[in-house]
Short mmCIF file of C-alpha atoms in Angstrom, two decimals:
data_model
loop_
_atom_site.label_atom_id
_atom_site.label_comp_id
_atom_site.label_asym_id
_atom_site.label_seq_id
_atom_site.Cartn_x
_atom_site.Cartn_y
_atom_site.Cartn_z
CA UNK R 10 -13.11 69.81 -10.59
CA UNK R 11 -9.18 68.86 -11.09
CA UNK R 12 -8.12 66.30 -11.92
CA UNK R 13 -6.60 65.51 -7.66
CA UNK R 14 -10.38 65.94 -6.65
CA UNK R 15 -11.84 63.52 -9.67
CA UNK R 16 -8.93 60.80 -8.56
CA UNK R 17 -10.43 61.38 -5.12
CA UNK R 18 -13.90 60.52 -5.57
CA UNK R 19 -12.69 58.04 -7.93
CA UNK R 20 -10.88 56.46 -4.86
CA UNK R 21 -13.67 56.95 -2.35
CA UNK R 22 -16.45 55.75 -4.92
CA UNK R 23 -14.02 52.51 -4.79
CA UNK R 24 -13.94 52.00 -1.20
CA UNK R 25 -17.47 52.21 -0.50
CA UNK R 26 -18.03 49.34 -3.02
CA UNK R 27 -15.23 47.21 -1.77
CA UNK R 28 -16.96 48.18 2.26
CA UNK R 29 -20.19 46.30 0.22
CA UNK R 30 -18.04 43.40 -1.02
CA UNK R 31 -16.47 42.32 1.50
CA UNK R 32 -19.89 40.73 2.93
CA UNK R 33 -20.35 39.03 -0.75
CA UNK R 34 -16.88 36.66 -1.70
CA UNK R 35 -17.18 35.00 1.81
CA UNK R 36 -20.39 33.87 2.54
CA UNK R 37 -20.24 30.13 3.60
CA UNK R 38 -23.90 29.63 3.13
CA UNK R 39 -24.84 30.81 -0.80
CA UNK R 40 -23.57 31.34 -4.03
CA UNK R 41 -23.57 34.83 -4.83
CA UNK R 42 -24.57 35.74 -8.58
CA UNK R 43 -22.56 38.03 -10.21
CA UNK R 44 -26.27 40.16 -11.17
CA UNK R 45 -26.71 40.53 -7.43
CA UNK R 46 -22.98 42.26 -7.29
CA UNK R 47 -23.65 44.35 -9.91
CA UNK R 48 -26.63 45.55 -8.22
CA UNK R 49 -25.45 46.30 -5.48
CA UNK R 50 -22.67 47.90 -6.76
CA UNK R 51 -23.24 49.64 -9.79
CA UNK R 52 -20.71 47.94 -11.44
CA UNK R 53 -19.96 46.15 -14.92
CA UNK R 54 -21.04 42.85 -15.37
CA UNK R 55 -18.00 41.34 -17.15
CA UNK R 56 -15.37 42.33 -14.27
CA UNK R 57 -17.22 40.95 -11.38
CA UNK R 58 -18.23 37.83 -13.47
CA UNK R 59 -15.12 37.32 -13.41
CA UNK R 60 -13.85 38.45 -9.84
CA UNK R 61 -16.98 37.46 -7.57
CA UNK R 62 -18.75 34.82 -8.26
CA UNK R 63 -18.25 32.72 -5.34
CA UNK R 64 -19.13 29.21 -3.96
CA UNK R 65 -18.86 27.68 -0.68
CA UNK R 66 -16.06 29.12 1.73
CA UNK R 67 -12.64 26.60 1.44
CA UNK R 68 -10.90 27.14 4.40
CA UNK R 69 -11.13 26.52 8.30
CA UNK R 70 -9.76 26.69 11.82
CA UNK R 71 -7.31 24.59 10.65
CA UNK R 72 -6.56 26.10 7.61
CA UNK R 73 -3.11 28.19 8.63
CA UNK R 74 -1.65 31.18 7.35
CA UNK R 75 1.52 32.97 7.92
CA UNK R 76 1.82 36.92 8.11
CA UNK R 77 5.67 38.18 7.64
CA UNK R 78 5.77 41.46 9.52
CA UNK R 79 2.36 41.52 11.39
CA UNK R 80 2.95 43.13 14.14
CA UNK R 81 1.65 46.74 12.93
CA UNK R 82 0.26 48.41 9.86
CA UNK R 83 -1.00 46.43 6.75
CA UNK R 84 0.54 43.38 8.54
CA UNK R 85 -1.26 42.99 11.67
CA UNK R 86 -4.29 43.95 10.07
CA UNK R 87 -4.13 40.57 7.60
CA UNK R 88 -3.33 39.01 10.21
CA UNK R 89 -6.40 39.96 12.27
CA UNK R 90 -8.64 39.98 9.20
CA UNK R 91 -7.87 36.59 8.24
CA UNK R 92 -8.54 35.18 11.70
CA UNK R 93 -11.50 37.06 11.87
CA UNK R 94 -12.42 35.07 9.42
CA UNK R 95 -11.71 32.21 11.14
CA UNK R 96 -7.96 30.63 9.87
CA UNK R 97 -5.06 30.33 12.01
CA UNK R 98 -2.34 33.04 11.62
CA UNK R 99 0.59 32.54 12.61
CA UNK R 100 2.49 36.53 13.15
CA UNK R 101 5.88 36.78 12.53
CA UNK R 102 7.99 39.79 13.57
CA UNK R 103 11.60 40.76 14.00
CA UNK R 104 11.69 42.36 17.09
CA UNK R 105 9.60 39.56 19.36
CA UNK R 106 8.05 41.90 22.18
CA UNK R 107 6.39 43.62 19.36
CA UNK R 108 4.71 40.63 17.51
CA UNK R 109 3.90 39.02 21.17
CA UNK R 110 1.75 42.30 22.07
CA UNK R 111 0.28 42.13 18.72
CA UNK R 112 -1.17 38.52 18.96
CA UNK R 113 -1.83 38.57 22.31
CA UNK R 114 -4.04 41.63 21.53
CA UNK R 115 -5.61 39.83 18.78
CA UNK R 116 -5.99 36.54 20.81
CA UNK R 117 -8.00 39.07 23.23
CA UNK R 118 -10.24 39.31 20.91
CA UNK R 119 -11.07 35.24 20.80
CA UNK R 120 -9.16 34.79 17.01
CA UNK R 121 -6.58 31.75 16.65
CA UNK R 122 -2.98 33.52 16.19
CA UNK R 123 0.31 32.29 17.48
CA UNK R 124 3.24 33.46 17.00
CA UNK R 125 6.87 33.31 16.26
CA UNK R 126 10.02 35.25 15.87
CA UNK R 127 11.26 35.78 12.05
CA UNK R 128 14.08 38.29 10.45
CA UNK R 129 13.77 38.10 6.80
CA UNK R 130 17.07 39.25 6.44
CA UNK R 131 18.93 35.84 8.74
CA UNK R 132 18.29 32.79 6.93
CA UNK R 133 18.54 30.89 10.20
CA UNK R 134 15.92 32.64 11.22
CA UNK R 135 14.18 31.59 8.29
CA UNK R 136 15.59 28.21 8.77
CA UNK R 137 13.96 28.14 12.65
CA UNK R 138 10.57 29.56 11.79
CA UNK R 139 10.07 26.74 8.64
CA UNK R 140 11.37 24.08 11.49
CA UNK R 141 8.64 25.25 13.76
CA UNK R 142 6.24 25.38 11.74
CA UNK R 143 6.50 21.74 10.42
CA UNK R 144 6.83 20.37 14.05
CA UNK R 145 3.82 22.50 15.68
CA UNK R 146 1.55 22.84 12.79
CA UNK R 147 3.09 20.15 10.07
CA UNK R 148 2.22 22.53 7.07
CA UNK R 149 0.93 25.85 5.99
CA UNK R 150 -1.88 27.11 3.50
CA UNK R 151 -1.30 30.76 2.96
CA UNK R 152 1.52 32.64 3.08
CA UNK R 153 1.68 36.01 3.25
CA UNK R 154 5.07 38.32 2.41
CA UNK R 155 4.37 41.37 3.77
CA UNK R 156 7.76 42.77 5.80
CA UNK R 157 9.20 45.19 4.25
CA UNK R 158 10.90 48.55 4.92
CA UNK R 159 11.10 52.16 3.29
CA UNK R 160 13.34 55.00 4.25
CA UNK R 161 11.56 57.81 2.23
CA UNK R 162 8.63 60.25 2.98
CA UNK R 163 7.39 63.04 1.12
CA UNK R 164 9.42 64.06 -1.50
CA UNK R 165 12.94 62.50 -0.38
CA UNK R 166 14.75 60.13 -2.29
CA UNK R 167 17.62 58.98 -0.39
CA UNK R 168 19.46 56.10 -1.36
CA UNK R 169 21.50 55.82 1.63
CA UNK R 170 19.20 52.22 3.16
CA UNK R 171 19.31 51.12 -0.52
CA UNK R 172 21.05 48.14 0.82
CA UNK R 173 18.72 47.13 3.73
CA UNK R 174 15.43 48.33 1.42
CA UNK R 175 16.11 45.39 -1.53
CA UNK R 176 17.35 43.15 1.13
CA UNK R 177 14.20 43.29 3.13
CA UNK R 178 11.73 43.90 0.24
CA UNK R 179 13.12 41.65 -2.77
CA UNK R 180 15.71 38.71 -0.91
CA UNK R 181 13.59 39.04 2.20
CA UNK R 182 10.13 37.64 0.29
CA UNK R 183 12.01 35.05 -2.12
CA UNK R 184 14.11 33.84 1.05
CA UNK R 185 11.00 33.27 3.01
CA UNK R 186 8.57 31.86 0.35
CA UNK R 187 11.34 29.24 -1.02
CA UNK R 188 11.91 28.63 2.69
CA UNK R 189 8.00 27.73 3.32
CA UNK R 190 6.88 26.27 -0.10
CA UNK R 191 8.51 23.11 1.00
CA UNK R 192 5.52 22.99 3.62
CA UNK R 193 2.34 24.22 1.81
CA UNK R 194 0.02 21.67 2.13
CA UNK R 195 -1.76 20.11 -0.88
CA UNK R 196 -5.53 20.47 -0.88
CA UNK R 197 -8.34 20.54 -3.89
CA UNK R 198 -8.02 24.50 -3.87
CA UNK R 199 -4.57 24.98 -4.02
CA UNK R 200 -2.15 26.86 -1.29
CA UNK R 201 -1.84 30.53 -1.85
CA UNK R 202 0.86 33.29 -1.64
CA UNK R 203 0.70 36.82 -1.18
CA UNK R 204 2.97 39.42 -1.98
CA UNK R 205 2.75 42.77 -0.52
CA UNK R 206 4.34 45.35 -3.80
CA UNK R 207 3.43 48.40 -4.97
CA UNK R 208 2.17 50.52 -8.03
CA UNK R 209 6.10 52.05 -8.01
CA UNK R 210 7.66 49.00 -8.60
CA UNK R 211 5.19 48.32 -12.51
CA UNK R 212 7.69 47.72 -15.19
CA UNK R 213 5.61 50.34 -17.45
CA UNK R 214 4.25 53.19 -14.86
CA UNK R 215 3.86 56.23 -16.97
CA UNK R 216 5.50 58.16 -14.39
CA UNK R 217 8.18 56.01 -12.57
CA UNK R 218 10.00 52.88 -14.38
CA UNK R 219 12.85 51.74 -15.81
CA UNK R 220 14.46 54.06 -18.86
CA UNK R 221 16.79 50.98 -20.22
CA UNK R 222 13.96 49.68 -22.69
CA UNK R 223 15.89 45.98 -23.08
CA UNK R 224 15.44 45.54 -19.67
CA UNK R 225 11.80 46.06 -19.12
CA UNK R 226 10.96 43.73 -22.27
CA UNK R 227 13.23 40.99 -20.15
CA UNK R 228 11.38 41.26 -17.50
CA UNK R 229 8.39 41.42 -19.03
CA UNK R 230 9.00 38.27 -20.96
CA UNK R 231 8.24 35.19 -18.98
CA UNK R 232 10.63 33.62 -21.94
CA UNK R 233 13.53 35.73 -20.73
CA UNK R 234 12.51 36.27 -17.42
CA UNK R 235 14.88 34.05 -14.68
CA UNK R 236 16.02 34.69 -11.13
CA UNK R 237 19.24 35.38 -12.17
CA UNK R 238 18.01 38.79 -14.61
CA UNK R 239 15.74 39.52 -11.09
CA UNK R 240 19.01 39.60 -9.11
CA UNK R 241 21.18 40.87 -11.48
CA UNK R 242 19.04 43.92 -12.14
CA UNK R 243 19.38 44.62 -7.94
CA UNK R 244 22.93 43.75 -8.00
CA UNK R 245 24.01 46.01 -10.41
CA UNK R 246 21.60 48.74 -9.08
CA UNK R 247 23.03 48.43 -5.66
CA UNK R 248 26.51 48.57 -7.16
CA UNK R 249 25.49 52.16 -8.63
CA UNK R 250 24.27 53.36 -5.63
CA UNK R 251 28.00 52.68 -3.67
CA UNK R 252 29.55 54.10 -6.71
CA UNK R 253 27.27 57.32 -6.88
CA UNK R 254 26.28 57.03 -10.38
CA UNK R 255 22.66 55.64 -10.29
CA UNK R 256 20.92 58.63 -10.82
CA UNK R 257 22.31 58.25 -14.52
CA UNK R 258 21.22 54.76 -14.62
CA UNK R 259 17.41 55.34 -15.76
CA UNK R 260 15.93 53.68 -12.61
CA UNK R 261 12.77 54.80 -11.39
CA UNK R 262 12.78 58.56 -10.16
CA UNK R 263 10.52 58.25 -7.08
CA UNK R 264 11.33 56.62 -4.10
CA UNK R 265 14.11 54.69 -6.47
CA UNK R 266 15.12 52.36 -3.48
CA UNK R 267 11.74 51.14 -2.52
CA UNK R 268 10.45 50.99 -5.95
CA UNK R 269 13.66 49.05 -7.49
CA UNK R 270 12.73 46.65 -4.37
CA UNK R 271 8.98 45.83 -5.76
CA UNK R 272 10.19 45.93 -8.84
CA UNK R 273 12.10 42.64 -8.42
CA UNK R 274 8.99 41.55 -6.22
CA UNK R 275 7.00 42.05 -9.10
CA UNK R 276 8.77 40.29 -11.22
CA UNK R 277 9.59 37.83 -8.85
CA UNK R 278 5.97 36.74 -8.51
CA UNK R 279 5.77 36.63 -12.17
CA UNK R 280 8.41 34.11 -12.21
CA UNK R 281 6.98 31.69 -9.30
CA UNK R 282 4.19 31.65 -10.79
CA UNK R 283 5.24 30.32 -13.95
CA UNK R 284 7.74 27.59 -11.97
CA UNK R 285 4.57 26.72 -9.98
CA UNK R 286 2.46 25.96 -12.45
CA UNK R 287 3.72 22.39 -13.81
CA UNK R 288 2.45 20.91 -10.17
CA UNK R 289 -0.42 18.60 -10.28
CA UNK R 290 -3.91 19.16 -9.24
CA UNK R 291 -3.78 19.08 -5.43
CA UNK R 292 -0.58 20.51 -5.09
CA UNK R 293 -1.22 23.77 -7.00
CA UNK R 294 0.03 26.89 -5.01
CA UNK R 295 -0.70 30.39 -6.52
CA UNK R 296 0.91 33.60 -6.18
CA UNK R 297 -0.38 37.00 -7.04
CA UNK R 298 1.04 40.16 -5.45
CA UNK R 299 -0.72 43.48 -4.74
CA UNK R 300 -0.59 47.04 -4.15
CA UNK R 301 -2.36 48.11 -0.59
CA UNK R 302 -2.16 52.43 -1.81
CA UNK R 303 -0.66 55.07 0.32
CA UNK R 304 -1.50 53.28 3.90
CA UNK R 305 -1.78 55.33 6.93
CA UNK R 306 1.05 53.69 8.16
CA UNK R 307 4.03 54.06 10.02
CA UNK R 308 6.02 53.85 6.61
CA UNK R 309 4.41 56.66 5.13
CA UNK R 310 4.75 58.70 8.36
CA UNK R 311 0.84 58.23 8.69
CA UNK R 312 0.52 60.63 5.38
CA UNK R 313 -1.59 58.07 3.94
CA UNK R 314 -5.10 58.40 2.48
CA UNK R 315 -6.45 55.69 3.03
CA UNK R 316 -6.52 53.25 6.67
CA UNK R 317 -4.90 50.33 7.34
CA UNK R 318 -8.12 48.07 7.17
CA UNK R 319 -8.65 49.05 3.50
CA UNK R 320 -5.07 48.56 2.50
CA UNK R 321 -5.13 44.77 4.42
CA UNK R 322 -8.12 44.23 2.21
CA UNK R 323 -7.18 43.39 -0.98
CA UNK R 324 -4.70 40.91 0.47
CA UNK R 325 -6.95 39.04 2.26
CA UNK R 326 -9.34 38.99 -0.99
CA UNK R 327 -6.47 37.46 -2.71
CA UNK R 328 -5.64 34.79 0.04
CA UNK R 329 -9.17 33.21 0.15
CA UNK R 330 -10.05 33.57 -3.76
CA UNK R 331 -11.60 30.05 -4.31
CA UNK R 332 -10.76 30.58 -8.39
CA UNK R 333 -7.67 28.19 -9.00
CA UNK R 334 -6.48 29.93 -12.41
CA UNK R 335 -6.03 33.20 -10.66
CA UNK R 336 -2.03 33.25 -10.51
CA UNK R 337 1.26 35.48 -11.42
CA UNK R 338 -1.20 38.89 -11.57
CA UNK R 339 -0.91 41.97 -10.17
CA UNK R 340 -3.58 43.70 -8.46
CA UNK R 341 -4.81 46.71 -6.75
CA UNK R 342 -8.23 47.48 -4.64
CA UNK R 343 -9.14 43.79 -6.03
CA UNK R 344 -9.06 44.56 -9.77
CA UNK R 345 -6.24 43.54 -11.23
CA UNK R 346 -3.82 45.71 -12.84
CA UNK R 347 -0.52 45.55 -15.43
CA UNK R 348 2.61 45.00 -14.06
#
């Protein structure tokens, strides 16, 4: 077997257990022991120990979450997946006839979702969506970043959106989260945020991150790590794309664009977390960010291997964790991962 068929199995092995778990972390009735996981999963004691064990459920219909770009693919299935388990979403979309016939389909099926126009890339937008929000719903729980765009399928690597790709991906999710901080709502558990990233955008990925060595152990640093580094790593990135002389600038090789955008996102959540972390008990929020895999999606020209449902899955996991020390990680198919 090679080692494309091992990776595979290794990846369907991992979705059957996670079809198991999702049943386990939400049960509002019983405390699930971290034995009966490894049971039924075959798994190792020590990582779902520390993953699993779960207590009562924390939220309810009035808990409210906010999905950026849920009006198709990983987005709208959040969306629908947290209502299903019975929040309140509120969908956000550019393009409003879009995100109307995706909440009105998910209303259809009896789940709370409203919605409302957003365009991560107009901070009035922004602006009108966080004054909306405080007058209709006076606060927020969850947030979840999830717009975002890619140009690239296959083996292209066009920089020619570069511009639109880090505005949407990187500016587009700190825009919108500093926008709606402001209104998450203090509780015993702590409000939550959500990043939608990627694998391509880890500061060490054997196979596609940054050559310039001094710059990786900057970001890596949470002692040298600021929003000015974040944005002046894009800056001058986006200034070697209009010049034409990136490709000698030791960014990542793959999908350089996209996975300079997640980069920043990355890092980005890395940062919040940190700044987040002095607020007292009942005003924690926590961030974490995650990679959903190669989604059959519109983004990856529905080339993915995996379905939307599974991608949405992970994010969801990390939205209702009921573990408060869980913050400024990176994960992937709900194990966490280095950035």
């Amino acid at each position: 077997m090679g080692s494309k068929e091992r990776a595979k199995e290794r990846r369907e092995k991992r979705l059957q257990e996670i079809s198991l778990l999702r049943t386990i972390p939400y049960s509002d009735h019983q405390r699930v022991l971290c034995c009966t996981c490894m049971w039924i999963v075959n798994c190792k004691l020590e990582f779902w120990g520390i993953w699993f064990v779960r207590g009562l459920r924390w939220w309810s219909s009035e808990t409210v979450a906010v999905v950026t770009g849920g009006n198709r693919g990983i987005g709208s299935e959040i969306a629908r997946q947290l209502a299903d388990h019975g929040l309140t979403v509120i969908l956000t979309s550019r393009e409003s006839s879009a995100g109307l016939e995706a909440s009105n389909a998910l209303k259809e099926l009896g789940l709370s979702v409203d919605y409302h126009q957003l365009d991560v890339l107009d901070s009035l937008s922004i602006k009108k969506l966080a004054e909306w929000i405080e007058q209709t719903y006076g606060g927020i729980d969850v947030l979840v970043n999830n717009a975002g765009v890619n140009y690239n399928l296959g083996a292209d690597n066009s920089v020619e959106h570069a511009q639109n790709v880090v505005a949407t991906n990187y500016y587009g999710t700190k825009n919108v989260s500093q926008a709606l901080i402001p209104l998450m709502r203090p509780s015993a558990v702590g409000a939550r945020i959500v990043n939608v990233s990627s694998r391509l955008g880890r500061l060490n990925g054997r196979r596609n991150r940054l050559e310039d060595k001094d710059l990786r152990e900057k970001l890596a640093n949470l002692e040298t790590l600021s929003e000015e580094l974040i944005d002046r790593m894009v800056s001058t990135f986006l200034q070697q794309v209009e010049e034409g002389t990136y490709t000698s600038g030791g960014w990542p090789q793959m999908f350089t664009d996209y996975s300079v955008s997640k980069l920043a996102v990355n890092a980005f959540t890395r940062l919040m977390a940190k700044m987040l972390s002095d607020r007292p008990d009942g005003q924690k929020i926590y961030i974490n960010c995650y990679c959903p895999g190669w989604v059959k999606t519109a983004m990856t020209g529905w080339a993915g291997n995996i379905s939307a449902e599974d991608g949405a899955d992970t994010g969801v996991w990390l939205a209702l964790l009921q573990d408060q020390a869980i913050t400024g990680k990176f994960f992937a198919e709900r194990r966490e991962i280095n950035f």
